XYZ file of C-alpha atoms in Angstrom:
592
model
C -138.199 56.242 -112.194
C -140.770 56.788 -114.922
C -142.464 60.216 -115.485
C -145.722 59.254 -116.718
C -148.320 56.873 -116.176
C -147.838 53.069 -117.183
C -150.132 50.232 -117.726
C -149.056 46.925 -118.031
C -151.197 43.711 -118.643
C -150.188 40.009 -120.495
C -150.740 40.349 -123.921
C -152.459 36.566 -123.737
C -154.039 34.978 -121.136
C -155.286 31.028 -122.260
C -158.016 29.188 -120.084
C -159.953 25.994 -120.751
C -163.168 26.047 -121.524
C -165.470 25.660 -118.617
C -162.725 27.294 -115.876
C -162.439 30.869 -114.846
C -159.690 33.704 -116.499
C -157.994 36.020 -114.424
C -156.648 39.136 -115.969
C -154.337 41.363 -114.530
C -154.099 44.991 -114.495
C -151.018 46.191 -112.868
C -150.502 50.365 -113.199
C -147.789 52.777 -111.798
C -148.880 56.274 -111.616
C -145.362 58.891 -110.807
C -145.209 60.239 -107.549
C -147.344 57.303 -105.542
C -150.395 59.096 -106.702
C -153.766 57.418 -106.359
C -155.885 56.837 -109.399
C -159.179 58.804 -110.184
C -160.616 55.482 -111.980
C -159.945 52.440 -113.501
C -162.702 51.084 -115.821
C -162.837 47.579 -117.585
C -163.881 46.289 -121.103
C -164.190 44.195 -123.881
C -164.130 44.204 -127.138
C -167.361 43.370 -129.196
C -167.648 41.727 -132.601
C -168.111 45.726 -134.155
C -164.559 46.134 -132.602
C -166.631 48.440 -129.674
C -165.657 48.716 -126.413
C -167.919 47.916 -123.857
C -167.734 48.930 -120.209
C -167.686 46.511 -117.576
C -166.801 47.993 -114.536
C -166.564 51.864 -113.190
C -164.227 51.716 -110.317
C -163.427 54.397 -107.909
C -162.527 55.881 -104.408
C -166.318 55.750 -103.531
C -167.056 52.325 -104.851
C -167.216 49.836 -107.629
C -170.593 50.207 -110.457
C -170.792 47.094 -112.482
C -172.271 47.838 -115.787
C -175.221 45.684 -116.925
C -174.287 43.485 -119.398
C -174.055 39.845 -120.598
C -171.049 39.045 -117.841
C -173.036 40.439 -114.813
C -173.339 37.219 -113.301
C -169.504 35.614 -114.521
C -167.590 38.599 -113.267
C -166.039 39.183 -110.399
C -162.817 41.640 -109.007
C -159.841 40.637 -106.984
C -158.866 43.197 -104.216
C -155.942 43.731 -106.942
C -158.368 44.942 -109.462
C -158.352 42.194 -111.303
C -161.127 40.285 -113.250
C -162.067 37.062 -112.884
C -164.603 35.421 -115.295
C -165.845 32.452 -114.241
C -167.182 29.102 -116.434
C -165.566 30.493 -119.708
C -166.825 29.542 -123.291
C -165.898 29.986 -126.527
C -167.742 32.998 -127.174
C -165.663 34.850 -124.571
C -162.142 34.452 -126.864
C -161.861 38.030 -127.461
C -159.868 40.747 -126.135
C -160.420 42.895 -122.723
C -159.056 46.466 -121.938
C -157.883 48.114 -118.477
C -158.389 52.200 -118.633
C -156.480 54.003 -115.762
C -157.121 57.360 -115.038
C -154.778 59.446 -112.870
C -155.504 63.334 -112.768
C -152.855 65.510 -113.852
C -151.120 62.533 -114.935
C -153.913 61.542 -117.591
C -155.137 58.158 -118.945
C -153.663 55.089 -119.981
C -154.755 52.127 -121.075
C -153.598 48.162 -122.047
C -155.294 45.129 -123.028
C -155.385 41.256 -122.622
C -156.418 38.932 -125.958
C -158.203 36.057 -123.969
C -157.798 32.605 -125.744
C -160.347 29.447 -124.965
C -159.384 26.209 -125.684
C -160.901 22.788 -125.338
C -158.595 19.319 -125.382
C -160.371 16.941 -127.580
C -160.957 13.529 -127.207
C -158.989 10.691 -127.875
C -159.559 9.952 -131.357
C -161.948 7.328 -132.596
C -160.740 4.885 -136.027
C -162.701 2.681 -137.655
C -161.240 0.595 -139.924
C -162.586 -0.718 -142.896
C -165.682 -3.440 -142.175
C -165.656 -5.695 -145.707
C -161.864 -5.974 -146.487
C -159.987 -4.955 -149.409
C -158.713 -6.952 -152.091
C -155.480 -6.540 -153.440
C -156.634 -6.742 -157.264
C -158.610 -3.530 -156.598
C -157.412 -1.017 -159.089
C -157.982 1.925 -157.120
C -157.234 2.930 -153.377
C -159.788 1.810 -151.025
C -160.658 3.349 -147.864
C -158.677 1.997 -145.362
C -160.421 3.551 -142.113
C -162.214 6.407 -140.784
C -160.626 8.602 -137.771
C -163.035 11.162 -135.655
C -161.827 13.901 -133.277
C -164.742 15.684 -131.130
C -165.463 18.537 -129.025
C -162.001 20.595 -129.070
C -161.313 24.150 -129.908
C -159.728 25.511 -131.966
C -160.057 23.234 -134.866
C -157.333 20.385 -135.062
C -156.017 18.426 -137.769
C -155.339 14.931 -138.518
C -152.849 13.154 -139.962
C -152.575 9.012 -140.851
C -149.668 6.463 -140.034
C -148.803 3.012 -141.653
C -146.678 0.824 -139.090
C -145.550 4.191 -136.623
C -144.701 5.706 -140.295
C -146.833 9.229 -140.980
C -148.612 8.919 -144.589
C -148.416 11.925 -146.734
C -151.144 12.250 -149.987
C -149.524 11.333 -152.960
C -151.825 11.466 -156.618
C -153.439 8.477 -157.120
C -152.447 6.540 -154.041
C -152.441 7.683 -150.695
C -155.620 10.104 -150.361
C -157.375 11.835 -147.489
C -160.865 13.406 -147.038
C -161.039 15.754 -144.088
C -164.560 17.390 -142.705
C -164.788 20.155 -139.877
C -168.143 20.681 -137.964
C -168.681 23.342 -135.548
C -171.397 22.273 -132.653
C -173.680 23.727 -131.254
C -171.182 24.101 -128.268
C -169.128 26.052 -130.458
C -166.338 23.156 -130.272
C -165.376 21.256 -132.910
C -165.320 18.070 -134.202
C -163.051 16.551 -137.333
C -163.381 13.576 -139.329
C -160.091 12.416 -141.940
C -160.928 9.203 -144.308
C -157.493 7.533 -145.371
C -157.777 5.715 -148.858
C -154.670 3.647 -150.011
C -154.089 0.865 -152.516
C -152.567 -2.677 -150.184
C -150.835 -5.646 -150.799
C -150.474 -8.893 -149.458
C -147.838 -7.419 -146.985
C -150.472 -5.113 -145.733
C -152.250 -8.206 -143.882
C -149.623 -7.354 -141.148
C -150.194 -3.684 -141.145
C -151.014 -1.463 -138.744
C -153.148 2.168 -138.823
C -153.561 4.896 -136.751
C -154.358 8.405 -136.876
C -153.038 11.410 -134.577
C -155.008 14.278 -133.492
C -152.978 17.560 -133.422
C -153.762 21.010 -131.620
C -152.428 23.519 -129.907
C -152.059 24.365 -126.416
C -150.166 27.513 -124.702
C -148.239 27.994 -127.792
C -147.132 23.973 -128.204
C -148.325 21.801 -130.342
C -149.934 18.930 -128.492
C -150.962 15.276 -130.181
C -153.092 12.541 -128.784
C -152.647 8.899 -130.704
C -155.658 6.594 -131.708
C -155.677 2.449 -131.453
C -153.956 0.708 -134.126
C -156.046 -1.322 -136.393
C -155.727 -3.910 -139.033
C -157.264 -4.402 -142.205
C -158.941 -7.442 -143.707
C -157.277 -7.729 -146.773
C -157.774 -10.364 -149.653
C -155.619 -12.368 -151.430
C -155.187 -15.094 -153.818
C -153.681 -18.515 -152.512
C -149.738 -18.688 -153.809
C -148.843 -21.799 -150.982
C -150.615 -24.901 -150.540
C -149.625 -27.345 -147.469
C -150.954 -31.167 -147.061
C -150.216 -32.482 -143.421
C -150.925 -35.646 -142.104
C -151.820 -36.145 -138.331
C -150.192 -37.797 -136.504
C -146.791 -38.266 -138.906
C -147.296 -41.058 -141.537
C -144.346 -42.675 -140.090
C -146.027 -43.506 -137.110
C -149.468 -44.503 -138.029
C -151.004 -47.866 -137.558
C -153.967 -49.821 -138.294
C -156.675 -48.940 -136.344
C -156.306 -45.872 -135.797
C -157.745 -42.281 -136.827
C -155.490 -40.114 -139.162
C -156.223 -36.567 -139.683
C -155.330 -35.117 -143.181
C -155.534 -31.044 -142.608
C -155.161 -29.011 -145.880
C -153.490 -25.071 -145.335
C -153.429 -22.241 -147.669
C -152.197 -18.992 -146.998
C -155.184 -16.801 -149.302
C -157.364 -15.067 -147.437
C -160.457 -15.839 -147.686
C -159.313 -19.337 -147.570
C -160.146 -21.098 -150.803
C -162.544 -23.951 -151.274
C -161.074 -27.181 -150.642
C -161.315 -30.902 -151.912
C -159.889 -34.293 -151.403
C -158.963 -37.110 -153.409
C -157.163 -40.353 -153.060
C -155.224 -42.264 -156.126
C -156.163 -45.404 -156.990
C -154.133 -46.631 -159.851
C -154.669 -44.214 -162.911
C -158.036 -42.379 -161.006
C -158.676 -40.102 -158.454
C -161.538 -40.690 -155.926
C -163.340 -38.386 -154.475
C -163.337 -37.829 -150.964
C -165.403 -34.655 -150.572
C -167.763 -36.369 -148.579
C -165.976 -37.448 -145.875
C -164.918 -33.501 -145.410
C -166.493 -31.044 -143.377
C -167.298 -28.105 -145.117
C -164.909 -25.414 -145.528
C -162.900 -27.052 -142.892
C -159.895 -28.246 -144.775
C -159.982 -31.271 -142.773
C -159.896 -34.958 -143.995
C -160.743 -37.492 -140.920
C -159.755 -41.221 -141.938
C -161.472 -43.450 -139.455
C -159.798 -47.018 -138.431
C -157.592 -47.238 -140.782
C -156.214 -50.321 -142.041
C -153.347 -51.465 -144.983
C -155.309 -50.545 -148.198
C -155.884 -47.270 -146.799
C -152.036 -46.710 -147.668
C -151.703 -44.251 -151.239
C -151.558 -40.998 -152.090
C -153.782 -38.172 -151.004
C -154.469 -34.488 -152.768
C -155.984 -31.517 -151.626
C -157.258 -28.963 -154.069
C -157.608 -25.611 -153.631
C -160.209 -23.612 -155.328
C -160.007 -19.473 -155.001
C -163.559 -17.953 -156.142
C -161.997 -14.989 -156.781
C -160.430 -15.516 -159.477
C -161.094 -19.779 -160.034
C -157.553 -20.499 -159.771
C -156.808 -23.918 -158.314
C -153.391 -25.176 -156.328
C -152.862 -29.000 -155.711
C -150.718 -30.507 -152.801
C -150.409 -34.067 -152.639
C -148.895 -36.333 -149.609
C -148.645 -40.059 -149.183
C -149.629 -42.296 -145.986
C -148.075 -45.143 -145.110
C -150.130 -47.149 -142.544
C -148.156 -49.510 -140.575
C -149.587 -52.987 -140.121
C -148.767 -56.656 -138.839
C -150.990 -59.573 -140.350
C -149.977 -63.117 -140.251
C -149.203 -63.804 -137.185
C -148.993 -67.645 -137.075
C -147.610 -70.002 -134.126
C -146.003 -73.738 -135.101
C -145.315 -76.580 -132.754
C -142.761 -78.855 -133.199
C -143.134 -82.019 -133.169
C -146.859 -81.405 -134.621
C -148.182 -84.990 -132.820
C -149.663 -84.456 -128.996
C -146.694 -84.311 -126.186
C -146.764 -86.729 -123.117
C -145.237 -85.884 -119.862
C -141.528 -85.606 -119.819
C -141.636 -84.464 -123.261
C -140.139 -81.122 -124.853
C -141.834 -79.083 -127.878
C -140.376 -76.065 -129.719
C -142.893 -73.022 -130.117
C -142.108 -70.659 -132.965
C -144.272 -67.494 -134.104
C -144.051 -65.476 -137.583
C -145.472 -62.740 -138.703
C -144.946 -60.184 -141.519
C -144.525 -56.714 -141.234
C -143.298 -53.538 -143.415
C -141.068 -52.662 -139.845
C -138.679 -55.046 -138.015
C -140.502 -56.688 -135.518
C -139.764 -57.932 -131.420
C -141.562 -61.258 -130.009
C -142.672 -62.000 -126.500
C -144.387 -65.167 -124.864
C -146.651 -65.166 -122.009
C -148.317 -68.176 -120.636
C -151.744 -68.210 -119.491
C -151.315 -66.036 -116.624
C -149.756 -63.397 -118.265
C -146.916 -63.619 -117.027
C -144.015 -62.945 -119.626
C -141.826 -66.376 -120.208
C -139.549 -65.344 -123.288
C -138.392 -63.149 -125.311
C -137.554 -63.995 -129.271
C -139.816 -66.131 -131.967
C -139.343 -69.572 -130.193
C -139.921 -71.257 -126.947
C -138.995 -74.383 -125.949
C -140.520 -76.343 -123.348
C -138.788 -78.896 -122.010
C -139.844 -81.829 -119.417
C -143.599 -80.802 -119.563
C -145.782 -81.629 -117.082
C -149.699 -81.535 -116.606
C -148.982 -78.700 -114.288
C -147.395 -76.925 -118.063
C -149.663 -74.080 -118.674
C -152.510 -75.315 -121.727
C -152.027 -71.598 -123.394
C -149.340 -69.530 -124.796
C -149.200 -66.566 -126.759
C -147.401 -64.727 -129.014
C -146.919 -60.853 -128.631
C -145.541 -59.554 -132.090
C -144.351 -55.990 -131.343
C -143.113 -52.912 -133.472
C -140.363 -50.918 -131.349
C -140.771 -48.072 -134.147
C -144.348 -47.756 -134.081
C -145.352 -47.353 -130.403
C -148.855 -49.505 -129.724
C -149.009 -51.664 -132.853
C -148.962 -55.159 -131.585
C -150.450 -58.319 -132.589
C -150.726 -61.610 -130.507
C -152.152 -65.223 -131.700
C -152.679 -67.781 -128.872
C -151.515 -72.106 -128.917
C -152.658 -74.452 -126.796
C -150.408 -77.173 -125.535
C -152.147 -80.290 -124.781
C -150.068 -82.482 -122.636
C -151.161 -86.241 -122.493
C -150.284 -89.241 -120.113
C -151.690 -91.506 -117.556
C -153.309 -90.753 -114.840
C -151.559 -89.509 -111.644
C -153.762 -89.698 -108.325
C -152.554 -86.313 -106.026
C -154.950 -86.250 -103.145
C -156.506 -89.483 -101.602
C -158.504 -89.562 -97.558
C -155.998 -92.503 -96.086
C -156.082 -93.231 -93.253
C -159.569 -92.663 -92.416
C -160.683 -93.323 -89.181
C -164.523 -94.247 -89.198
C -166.901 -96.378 -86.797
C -169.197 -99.693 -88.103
C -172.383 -98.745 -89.711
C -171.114 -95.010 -90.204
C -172.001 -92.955 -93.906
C -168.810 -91.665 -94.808
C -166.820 -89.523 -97.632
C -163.730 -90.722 -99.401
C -162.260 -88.479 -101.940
C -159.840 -89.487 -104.533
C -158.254 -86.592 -106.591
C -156.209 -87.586 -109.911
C -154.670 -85.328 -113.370
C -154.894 -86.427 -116.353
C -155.216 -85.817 -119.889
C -157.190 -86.902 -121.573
C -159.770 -87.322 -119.092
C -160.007 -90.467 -117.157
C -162.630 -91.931 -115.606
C -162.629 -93.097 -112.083
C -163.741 -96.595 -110.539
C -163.988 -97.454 -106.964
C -163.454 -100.644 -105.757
C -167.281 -100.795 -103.677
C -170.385 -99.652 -104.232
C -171.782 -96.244 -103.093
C -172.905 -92.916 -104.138
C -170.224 -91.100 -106.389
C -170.178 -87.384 -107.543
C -167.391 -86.295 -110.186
C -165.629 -82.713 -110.744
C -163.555 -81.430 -113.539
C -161.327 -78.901 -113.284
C -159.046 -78.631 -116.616
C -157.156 -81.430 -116.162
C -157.916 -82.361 -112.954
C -160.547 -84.832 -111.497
C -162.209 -85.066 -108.117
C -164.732 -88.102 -107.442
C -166.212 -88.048 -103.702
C -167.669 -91.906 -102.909
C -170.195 -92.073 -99.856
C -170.509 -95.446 -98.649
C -171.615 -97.079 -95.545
C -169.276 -98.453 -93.346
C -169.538 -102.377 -92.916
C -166.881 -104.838 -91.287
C -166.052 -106.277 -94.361
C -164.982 -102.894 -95.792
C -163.456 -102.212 -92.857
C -160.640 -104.731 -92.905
C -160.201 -104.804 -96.798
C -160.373 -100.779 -97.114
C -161.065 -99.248 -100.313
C -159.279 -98.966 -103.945
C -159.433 -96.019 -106.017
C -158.079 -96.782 -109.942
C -158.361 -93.929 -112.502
C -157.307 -94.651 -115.820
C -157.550 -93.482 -119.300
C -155.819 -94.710 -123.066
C -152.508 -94.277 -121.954
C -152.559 -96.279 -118.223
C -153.798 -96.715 -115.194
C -153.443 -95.298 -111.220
C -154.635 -96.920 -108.381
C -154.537 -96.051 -104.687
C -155.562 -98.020 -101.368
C -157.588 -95.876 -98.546
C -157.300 -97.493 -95.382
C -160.345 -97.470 -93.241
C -159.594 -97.372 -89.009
C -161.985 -98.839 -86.641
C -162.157 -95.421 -84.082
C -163.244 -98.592 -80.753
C -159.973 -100.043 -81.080
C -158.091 -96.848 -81.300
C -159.893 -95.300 -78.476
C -158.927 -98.664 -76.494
C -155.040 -98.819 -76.849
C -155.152 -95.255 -76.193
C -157.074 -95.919 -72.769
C -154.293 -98.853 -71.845
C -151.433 -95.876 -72.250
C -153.005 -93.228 -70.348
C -153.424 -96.209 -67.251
C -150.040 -97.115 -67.784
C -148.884 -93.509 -67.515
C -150.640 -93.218 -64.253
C -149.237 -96.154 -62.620
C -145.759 -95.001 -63.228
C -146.226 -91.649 -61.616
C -148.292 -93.262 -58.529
C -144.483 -95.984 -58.336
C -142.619 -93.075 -58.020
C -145.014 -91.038 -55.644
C -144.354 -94.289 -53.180
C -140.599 -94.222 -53.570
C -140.007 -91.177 -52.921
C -142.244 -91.154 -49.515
C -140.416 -94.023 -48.530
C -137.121 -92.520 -48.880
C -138.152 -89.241 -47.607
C -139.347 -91.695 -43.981
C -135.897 -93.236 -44.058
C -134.219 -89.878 -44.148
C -135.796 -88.419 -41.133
C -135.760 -91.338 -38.858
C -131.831 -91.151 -39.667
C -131.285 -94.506 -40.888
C -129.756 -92.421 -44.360
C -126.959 -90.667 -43.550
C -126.259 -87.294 -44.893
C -123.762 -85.027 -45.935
C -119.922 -85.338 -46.943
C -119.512 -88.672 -44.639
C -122.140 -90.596 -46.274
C -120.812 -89.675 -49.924
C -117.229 -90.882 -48.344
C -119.098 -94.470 -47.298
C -120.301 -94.643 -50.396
C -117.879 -94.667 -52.771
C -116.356 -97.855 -50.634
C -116.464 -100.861 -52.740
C -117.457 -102.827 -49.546
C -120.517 -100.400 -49.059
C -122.011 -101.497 -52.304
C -122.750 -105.402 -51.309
C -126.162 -104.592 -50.570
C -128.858 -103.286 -53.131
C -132.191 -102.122 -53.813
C -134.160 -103.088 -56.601
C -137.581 -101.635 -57.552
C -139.180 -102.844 -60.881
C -141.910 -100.769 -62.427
C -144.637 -102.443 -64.886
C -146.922 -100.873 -67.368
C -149.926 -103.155 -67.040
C -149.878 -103.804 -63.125
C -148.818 -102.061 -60.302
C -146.192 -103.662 -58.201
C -143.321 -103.201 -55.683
C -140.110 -105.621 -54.945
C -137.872 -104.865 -52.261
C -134.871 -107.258 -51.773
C -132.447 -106.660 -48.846
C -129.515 -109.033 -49.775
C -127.046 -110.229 -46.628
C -124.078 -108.635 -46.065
C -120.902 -107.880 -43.690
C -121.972 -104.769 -42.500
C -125.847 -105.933 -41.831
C -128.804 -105.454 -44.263
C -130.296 -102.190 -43.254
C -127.109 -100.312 -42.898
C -126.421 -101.150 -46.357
C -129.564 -99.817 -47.629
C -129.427 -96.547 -45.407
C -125.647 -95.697 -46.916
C -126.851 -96.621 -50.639
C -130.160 -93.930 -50.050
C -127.942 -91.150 -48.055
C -125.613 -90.889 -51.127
C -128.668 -90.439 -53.243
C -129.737 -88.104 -51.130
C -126.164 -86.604 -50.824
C -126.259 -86.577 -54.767
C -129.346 -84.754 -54.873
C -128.473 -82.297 -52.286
């Protein structure tokens, strides 16, 4: 065990500014004895100690001073200062007293710090050429409010920069606030190249913090940088290979100097270059070649002009617009067809790229495939138009078409005609008479009335009203349409509607009088049966298939145009109603 008094405190005690500190005074005094005192102090800028607290077995006497109001004791002695600045880093001592035992002191250094902020960069606003012969400022990094002072350093792509003479340089400025923090500024000058347009900068605050060094990292930044032009590229939108007329081709001009350089267009024609400038938008690099056609083919430039230092760069590129022109469609034999005939269609065209042929008729509708169609056995029903469709598989959407007519000629052919047409004396009527024909006949009725005429292509429609007399009755009318190459005639027969009406009243009378004839016989029969003079059953089927039961008939005659009834009972063996009666029963029997 120790003989003497002993004091013991932590030689440093760190706090952020703007907590509280708590230092510890822990004493061992021989024997268990109590203390006499304890007093507290710090340490003043004239290296003075100043008293803080008296404390003893009658109480505790707080000293007035500039910590009245921040202090404050544990129950284990210890002090406690609350919302600490900077102006409290300095050191505080712990005086024990103990009687017979004497005094003994210690003392606690106490250190402030303050974080600082995440550092701020700026990087350079204007850009920096590479033909500067001195290093530029590259950016600006700020660190505020921290304590103690840090330091900044500067990295290139996660690589730390160190000064070198004449290159790498960096300016560094310390201000103290108000506050009593600090805040540091570092400006990084460099020379760059053109590799340095893909750079990257940052700077790294460094301080210190319970004896380790602590860093905090800022954004990364990059630098405008300027260069001269070294590549040139002429493109031409869409690819040349695919461009047609008619459509819009974009020429876009690339250089890889930054700023990019002035640019200008030209086109070759023979020995000369034209100017295209004008059709440019400025600074755009952009040519725009609106519905092109074939003589827009040739050679294009794009010049490059760098105001820096007037150097030029030329890239030129050719366009190729794909075209068909010519398209032409021959019919063999050249003289008009007739019906029945056959003519060969062929189409040409001419092309830089192989070309496909199609034929549609007038519909639409596809027919054939290849340069020539042949049309065999035409008819007036043969569509008048066909066209050619001249394709380029390699070029999608350039197409050309040109469009024939095929005439075909012959006599007329009547298709539609009112006969029969049943009509009444003194009635107006309508006959129609429809006909095709090419060329276009002319139609002549074979009576006089009112006649109206349609054309539809190759087809004719005359409507004739005409009143309805007896003598056109019984000789009808004739409808003849003709034109150069013959004649068509057709007969319309007129039907009185009386005389119709008449034979059709003699039918339905006749129909009548047959089903009143066989009303009668089949009362008659039906009396017979039930007054038993028919016999029934299997006994009158047996009499009746006897040959000598079938001497005796019955005849009944039915006539359309009168009603009458004939009933003959012819002699026999076996006595003329007997007869009868057996021949009825195996009717009956039958019918059973």
């Amino acid at each position: 065990a120790a003989s003497k008094l002993e004091i013991s405190m932590p030689a440093v005690v760190e706090v952020e500014i703007g907590a509280t500190a708590k230092i510890e005074c822990n004493f061992y005094i021989p024997e268990n004895a109590s203390y006499t005192y304890i007093d507290w102090f710090y340490v003043d800028s004239s290296n003075r100690q100043v008293r803080l607290y008296h404390i003893t077995a009658s109480g505790v006497l707080e000293d007035d001073t500039d910590y009245k109001k921040r202090l404050s004791l544990g129950e284990d002695k210890a002090l406690s200062l609350s919302s600490v600045t900077v102006q409290d880093a300095r050191t505080f001592v712990c005086q024990v007293g103990a009687g017979s035992y004497g005094v003994g002191e210690n003392s606690t250094k106490l250190s402030v710090y303050k974080v600082p902020k995440t550092p701020e960069i700026e990087p350079n606003s204007g850009g920096i050429s590479v033909r500067s012969s001195e290093a530029s400022e590259i950016a600006k990094c700020t660190s505020r409010n921290s304590f103690p002072q840090p330091n900044i350093t500067w990295h290139k792509n996660g690589e730390q920069l160190h000064p070198q003479e004449n290159e790498v340089t960096m300016q560094s400025t310390l201000t103290r606030e108000s506050s009593g923090l600090y805040t540091v500024s570092s400006t990084l000058y460099a020379p760059v190249t053109r590799e340095d347009r893909h750079s990257r900068y940052h700077c790294t605050v460094h301080y210190w913090l319970r004896g380790q060094r602590r860093a905090l990292e800022s954004r990364g930044v990059k630098v405008n940088i300027f260069y001269p032009t070294e590549h040139l590229k002429l493109q031409v939108v869409p690819p040349s290979a695919l461009v047609k007329e008619g459509d819009n081709v974009t020429l876009v001009c690339k250089a890889d100097g930054n700023p990019p350089p002035v640019f200008s267009f030209f086109k070759k024609n023979l020995n000369e270059w034209q100017d295209l400038s004008s059709l440019t938008e400025p600074d755009s690099g952009v040519l725009t070649l609106r519905d092109v056609d074939k003589s827009s083919s040739g050679t294009y430039r794009c010049q490059s002009l760098d105001l820096d230092d007037m150097t030029q760069k030329d890239e030129d590129v050719d366009l190729f617009v794909n075209y068909i022109e010519g398209v032409r469609v021959k019919i063999e034999p050249s003289s008009t067809p007739r019906e029945g005939d056959s003519v060969k269609l062929s189409c040409d065209a001419r092309s830089p790229v192989a070309l496909n042929y199609q034929w549609r008729n007038g519909k639409g509708k596809k027919v054939a495939d290849g340069n020539e169609l042949l049309l065999s056995n035409l008819t007036f029903e043969t569509s008048d138009t066909f066209s050619c469709k001249v394709m380029a598989p390699s070029v999608p959407g350039l197409e050309q078409s040109e469009q024939v007519s095929v005439a075909v000629e012959g006599k007329p052919r009547i298709v539609a005609i009112s006969s029969p047409l049943y009509v009444r004396q003194d009635e107006v009527i309508n006959l129609t008479c429809k006909a095709i024909a090419f060329p276009r006949p002319t139609v002549q009725w074979s009576t006089n009335g009112t006649a109206h005429e349609y054309v539809d292509n190759k087809h004719i429609t005359s409507n004739l009203t005409v009143r309805v007399s007896p003598d056109l009755l019984q000789a009808g009318v004739m409808c003849s349409v003709s034109n150069k190459l013959g004649v068509s005639e057709k007969h319309i027969q007129l039907v009185d509607q009386k005389s119709t009406a008449e034979s059709q009243g003699v039918i339905i009378v006749a129909i009548i009088v047959a089903i009143l004839v066989v009303a009668v016989l089949g009362a008659v029969i039906y009396f017979l049966h039930k007054k038993g003079k028919i016999p029934c059953g299997r006994a009158g089927k047996q009499d009746i298939t006897k040959p000598e039961a079938r001497k005796d008939k019955i005849v009944v005659e039915v006539k359309s145009d009168k009603l009458s009834e004939e009933a003959g009972l012819l002699q026999g063996a076996n006595g003329e109603k007997r007869a009868a009666a057996d021949q009825v029963g195996q009717s009956d029997g039958h019918r059973r």
